[in-house]
mmCIF file of C-alpha atoms in Angstrom:
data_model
loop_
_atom_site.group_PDB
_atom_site.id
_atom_site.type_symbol
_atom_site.label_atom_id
_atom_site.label_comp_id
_atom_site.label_asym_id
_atom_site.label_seq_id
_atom_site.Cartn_x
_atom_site.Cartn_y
_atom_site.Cartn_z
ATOM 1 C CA UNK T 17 25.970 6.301 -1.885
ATOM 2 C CA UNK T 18 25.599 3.080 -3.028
ATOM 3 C CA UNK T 19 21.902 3.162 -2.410
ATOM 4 C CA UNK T 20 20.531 6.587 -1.917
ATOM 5 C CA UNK T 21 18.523 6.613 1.405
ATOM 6 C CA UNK T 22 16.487 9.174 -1.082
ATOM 7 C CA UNK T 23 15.830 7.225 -3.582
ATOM 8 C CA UNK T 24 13.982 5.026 -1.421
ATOM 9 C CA UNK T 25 12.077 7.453 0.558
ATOM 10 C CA UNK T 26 10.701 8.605 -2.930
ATOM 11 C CA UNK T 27 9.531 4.874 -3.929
ATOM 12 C CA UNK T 28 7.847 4.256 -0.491
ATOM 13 C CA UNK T 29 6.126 7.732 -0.832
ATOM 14 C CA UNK T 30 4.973 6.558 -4.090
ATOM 15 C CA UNK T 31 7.125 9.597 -5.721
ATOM 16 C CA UNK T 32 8.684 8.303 -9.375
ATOM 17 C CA UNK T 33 12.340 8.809 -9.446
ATOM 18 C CA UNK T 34 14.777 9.524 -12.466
ATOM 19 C CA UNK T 35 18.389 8.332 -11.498
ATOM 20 C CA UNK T 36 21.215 7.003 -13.091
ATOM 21 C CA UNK T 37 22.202 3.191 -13.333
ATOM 22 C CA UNK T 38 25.099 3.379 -11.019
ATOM 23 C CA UNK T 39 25.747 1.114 -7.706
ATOM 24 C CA UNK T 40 22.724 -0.595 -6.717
ATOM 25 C CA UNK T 41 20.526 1.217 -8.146
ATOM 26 C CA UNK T 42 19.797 -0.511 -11.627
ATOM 27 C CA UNK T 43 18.706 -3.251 -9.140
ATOM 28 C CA UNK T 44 16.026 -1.891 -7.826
ATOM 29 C CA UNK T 45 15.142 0.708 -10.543
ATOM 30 C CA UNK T 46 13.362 -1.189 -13.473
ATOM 31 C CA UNK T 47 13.428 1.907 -16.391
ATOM 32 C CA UNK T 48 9.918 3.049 -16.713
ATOM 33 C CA UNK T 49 8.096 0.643 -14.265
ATOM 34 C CA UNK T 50 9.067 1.756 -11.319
ATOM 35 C CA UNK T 51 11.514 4.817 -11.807
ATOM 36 C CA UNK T 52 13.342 6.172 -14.644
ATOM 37 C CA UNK T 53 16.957 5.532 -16.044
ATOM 38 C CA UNK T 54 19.092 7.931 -17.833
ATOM 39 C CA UNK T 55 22.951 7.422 -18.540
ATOM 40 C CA UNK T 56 24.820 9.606 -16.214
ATOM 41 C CA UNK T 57 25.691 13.274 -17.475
ATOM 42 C CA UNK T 58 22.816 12.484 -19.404
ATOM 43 C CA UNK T 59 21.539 16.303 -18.639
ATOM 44 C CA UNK T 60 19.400 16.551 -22.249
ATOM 45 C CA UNK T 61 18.138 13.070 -20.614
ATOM 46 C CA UNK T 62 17.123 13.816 -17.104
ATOM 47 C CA UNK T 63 15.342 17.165 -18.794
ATOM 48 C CA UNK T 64 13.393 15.107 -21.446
ATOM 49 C CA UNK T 65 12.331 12.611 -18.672
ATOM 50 C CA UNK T 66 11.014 15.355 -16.125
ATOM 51 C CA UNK T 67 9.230 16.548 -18.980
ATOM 52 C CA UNK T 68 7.644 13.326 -19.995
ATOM 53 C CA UNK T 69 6.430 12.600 -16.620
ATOM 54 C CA UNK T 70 5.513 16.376 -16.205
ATOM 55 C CA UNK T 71 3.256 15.666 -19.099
ATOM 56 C CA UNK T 72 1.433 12.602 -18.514
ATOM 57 C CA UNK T 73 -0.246 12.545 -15.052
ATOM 58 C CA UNK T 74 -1.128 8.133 -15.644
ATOM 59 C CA UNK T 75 2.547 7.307 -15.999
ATOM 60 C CA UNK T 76 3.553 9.243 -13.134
ATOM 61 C CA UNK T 77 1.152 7.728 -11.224
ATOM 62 C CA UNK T 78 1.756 3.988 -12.388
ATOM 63 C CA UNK T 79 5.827 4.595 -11.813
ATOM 64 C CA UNK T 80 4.942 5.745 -8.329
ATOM 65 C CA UNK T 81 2.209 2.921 -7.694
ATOM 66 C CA UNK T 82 4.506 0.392 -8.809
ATOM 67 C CA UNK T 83 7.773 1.866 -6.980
ATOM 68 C CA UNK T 84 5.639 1.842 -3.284
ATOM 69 C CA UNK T 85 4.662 -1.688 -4.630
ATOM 70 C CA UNK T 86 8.656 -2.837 -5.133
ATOM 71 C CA UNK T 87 9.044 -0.735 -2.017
ATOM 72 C CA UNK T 88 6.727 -2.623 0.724
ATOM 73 C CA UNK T 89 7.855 -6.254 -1.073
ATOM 74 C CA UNK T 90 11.678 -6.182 -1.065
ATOM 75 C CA UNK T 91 13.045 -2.577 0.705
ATOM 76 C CA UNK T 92 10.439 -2.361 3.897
ATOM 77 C CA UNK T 93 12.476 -2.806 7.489
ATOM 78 C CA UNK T 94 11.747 -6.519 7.585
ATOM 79 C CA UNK T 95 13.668 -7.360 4.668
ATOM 80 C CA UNK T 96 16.160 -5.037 5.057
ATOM 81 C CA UNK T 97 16.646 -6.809 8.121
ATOM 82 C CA UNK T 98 16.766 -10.279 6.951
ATOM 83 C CA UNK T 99 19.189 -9.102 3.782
ATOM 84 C CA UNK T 100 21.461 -7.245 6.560
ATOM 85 C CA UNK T 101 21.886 -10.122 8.423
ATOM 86 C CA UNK T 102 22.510 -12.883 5.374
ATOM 87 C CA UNK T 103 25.302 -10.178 4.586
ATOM 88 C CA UNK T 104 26.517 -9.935 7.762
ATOM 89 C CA UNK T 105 26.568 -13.929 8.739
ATOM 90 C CA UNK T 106 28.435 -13.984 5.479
ATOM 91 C CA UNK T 107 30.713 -11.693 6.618
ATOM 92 C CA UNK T 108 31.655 -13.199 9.861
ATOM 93 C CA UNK T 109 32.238 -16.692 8.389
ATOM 94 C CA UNK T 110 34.725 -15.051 5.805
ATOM 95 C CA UNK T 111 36.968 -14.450 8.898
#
């Protein structure tokens, strides 16, 4: 997927993610603000990164505060609405 329908469940639950920067998701993903970015196959990366938010209870909480934050401005149903229709208005005047 080009923008995992999980990934965004997780930010509007206020759950930090750890992904990788592939399709959209370095766009919405700002590494250690609102989720976590580790190169992909990155395993030794994703490990360290569970670990440091295992660890520290405050950054888990600020990633997840901040990620239902980026989640109500720019990924709630109204905009998703508006962007899906600039997109597809494009579309149809491409033909």
């Amino acid at each position: 997927e080009n923008l995992p329908l999980s990934v965004i469940e997780a930010m509007a639950s206020g759950i930090p993610v750890i992904t990788t920067p592939v399709g959209a998701l370095p766009e919405i993903i700002k590494h250690k603000y609102n989720g976590i970015l580790v190169k992909p196959g990155n395993i030794d990366g994703i490990s360290k990164n569970i670990k440091f938010l295992l660890k520290s209870k405050k950054l888990r909480d600020k990633i997840g505060k901040n990620a239902q934050i980026f989640f109500s401005k720019k990924l709630n149903t109204k905009s998703f609405k508006k962007n899906l229709s600039i997109i597809w208005s494009k579309k149809i005047n491409e033909k």
